[in-house]
C-alpha positions as a Python dict, from the first residue, in 0.01 Angstrom:
ca = {
    (1, 'M'): (0, 0, 0),
    (2, 'K'): (119, 353, -64),
    (3, 'V'): (108, 535, 274),
    (4, 'A'): (182, 904, 310),
    (5, 'V'): (330, 1043, 621),
    (6, 'A'): (355, 1376, 770),
    (7, 'F'): (512, 1539, 1109),
    (8, 'D'): (507, 1865, 1254),
    (9, 'H'): (811, 1964, 1452),
    (10, 'R'): (640, 1833, 1763),
    (11, 'G'): (523, 1500, 1578),
    (12, 'V'): (893, 1427, 1432),
    (13, 'K'): (979, 1254, 1759),
    (14, 'L'): (778, 942, 1626),
    (15, 'R'): (915, 964, 1267),
    (16, 'E'): (1192, 729, 1302),
    (17, 'R'): (1018, 442, 1434),
    (18, 'L'): (718, 487, 1217),
    (19, 'I'): (909, 514, 902),
    (20, 'R'): (1096, 194, 1025),
    (21, 'E'): (761, 5, 1080),
    (22, 'L'): (627, 96, 733),
    (23, 'A'): (924, -1, 556),
    (24, 'S'): (906, -352, 765),
    (25, 'L'): (561, -423, 627),
    (26, 'R'): (663, -354, 272),
    (27, 'H'): (468, -17, 222),
    (28, 'D'): (543, 249, -18),
    (29, 'I'): (611, 556, 172),
    (30, 'V'): (506, 891, 60),
    (31, 'D'): (733, 1125, 282),
    (32, 'L'): (592, 1457, 322),
    (33, 'G'): (834, 1544, 607),
    (34, 'T'): (945, 1711, 830),
    (35, 'D'): (1250, 1543, 980),
    (36, 'T'): (1362, 1810, 1219),
    (37, 'D'): (1242, 1968, 1521),
    (38, 'A'): (1465, 2267, 1472),
    (39, 'V'): (1220, 2477, 1256),
    (40, 'Q'): (865, 2500, 1368),
    (41, 'I'): (605, 2344, 1088),
    (42, 'D'): (240, 2417, 1148),
    (43, 'Y'): (44, 2100, 1159),
    (44, 'P'): (-246, 2271, 933),
    (45, 'D'): (42, 2274, 651),
    (46, 'K'): (104, 1879, 704),
    (47, 'A'): (-281, 1820, 723),
    (48, 'R'): (-306, 1995, 382),
    (49, 'E'): (-30, 1813, 224),
    (50, 'I'): (-125, 1460, 347),
    (51, 'G'): (-503, 1513, 262),
    (52, 'E'): (-395, 1625, -97),
    (53, 'A'): (-191, 1329, -162),
    (54, 'V'): (-480, 1085, -57),
    (55, 'L'): (-723, 1274, -246),
    (56, 'A'): (-513, 1305, -553),
    (57, 'G'): (-449, 903, -529),
    (58, 'D'): (-79, 940, -470),
    (59, 'A'): (-138, 761, -145),
    (60, 'E'): (-417, 521, -37),
    (61, 'R'): (-398, 652, 349),
    (62, 'G'): (-214, 879, 563),
    (63, 'V'): (-43, 895, 907),
    (64, 'L'): (-43, 1244, 1038),
    (65, 'V'): (158, 1335, 1349),
    (66, 'C'): (160, 1645, 1589),
    (67, 'G'): (203, 1692, 1947),
    (68, 'S'): (-167, 1592, 2055),
    (69, 'G'): (-315, 1456, 1751),
    (70, 'V'): (-604, 1708, 1796),
    (71, 'G'): (-489, 2006, 1557),
    (72, 'A'): (-374, 1748, 1296),
    (73, 'A'): (-735, 1548, 1300),
    (74, 'V'): (-922, 1895, 1316),
    (75, 'A'): (-723, 2032, 1022),
    (76, 'A'): (-708, 1724, 806),
    (77, 'C'): (-1104, 1678, 850),
    (78, 'K'): (-1148, 2026, 683),
    (79, 'L'): (-1079, 1875, 350),
    (80, 'P'): (-1375, 1695, 197),
    (81, 'G'): (-1322, 1346, 146),
    (82, 'I'): (-1077, 1313, 429),
    (83, 'R'): (-1188, 1106, 717),
    (84, 'A'): (-919, 1190, 979),
    (85, 'S'): (-918, 1084, 1354),
    (86, 'I'): (-714, 1053, 1654),
    (87, 'C'): (-661, 695, 1749),
    (88, 'H'): (-469, 620, 2042),
    (89, 'D'): (-589, 259, 2112),
    (90, 'V'): (-618, -13, 1885),
    (91, 'Y'): (-977, -66, 1873),
    (92, 'S'): (-1038, 285, 1747),
    (93, 'A'): (-761, 241, 1478),
    (94, 'H'): (-933, -64, 1312),
    (95, 'Q'): (-1290, 39, 1392),
    (96, 'G'): (-1243, 372, 1241),
    (97, 'V'): (-1159, 210, 910),
    (98, 'E'): (-1395, -79, 929),
    (99, 'H'): (-1705, 146, 994),
    (100, 'D'): (-1617, 495, 915),
    (101, 'D'): (-1355, 432, 606),
    (102, 'M'): (-1115, 667, 792),
    (103, 'N'): (-815, 733, 556),
    (104, 'V'): (-592, 945, 786),
    (105, 'L'): (-479, 821, 1120),
    (106, 'C'): (-367, 1108, 1343),
    (107, 'L'): (-122, 1043, 1656),
    (108, 'G'): (7, 1268, 1918),
    (109, 'S'): (364, 1223, 1996),
    (110, 'E'): (312, 1356, 2344),
    (111, 'V'): (50, 1082, 2410),
    (112, 'V'): (173, 764, 2287),
    (113, 'G'): (505, 626, 2269),
    (114, 'P'): (713, 471, 1956),
    (115, 'E'): (604, 115, 2003),
    (116, 'L'): (232, 198, 2059),
    (117, 'A'): (233, 436, 1765),
    (118, 'A'): (394, 129, 1560),
    (119, 'D'): (119, -71, 1680),
    (120, 'L'): (-175, 165, 1599),
    (121, 'V'): (17, 228, 1229),
    (122, 'R'): (-9, -161, 1175),
    (123, 'T'): (-360, -195, 1304),
    (124, 'F'): (-490, 89, 1101),
    (125, 'L'): (-319, -23, 783),
    (126, 'A'): (-442, -394, 795),
    (127, 'A'): (-805, -279, 860),
    (128, 'R'): (-1065, -252, 579),
    (129, 'F'): (-1382, -91, 521),
    (130, 'G'): (-1651, -336, 580),
    (131, 'G'): (-1922, -179, 366),
    (132, 'G'): (-2264, -252, 446),
    (133, 'D'): (-2563, -45, 400),
    (134, 'R'): (-2574, 136, 732),
    (135, 'Y'): (-2210, 244, 724),
    (136, 'V'): (-2241, 337, 360),
    (137, 'K'): (-2552, 544, 455),
    (138, 'R'): (-2357, 713, 727),
    (139, 'L'): (-2071, 799, 477),
    (140, 'Q'): (-2340, 946, 255),
    (141, 'K'): (-2457, 1158, 532),
    (142, 'I'): (-2091, 1286, 586),
    (143, 'A'): (-2044, 1380, 225),
    (144, 'D'): (-2393, 1562, 254),
    (145, 'L'): (-2240, 1783, 541),
    (146, 'E'): (-1927, 1852, 347),
    (147, 'R'): (-2124, 1975, 55),
    (148, 'M'): (-2356, 2184, 286),
    (149, 'S'): (-2040, 2335, 440),
    (150, 'H'): (-1895, 2427, 109),
    (151, 'A'): (-2217, 2556, -53),
}
């Protein structure tokens, strides 16, 4: 799978572990940076980059890391078609894909450590959207909300 990854200056502390995990799983990595905490990088910029990569088909899913995961998720969800969420537990990481077709996983580098982050990424990428009428109906309602907010 092609997976886009992006980190702001606070999220970069999980970068090495997550890149290593994706490589070990043989995913194609679309690296949107950053690789240093020396320069402040705003998470909305990274959210836009990762969202655009997913929406353009350059990546099937994305992993976006900031300090708490909150700002990353809020910003990424502003892009119509991006379904992003913070997941700091494995249940949410797979259920978000299975029921909600989540396509961007947001993590907080100040909330989860490197090994849990790797587990969350593994779980997120292994999960598949289950389809089913009730889930598809709910996704249609989300798409309706997106159209309303951009009308």
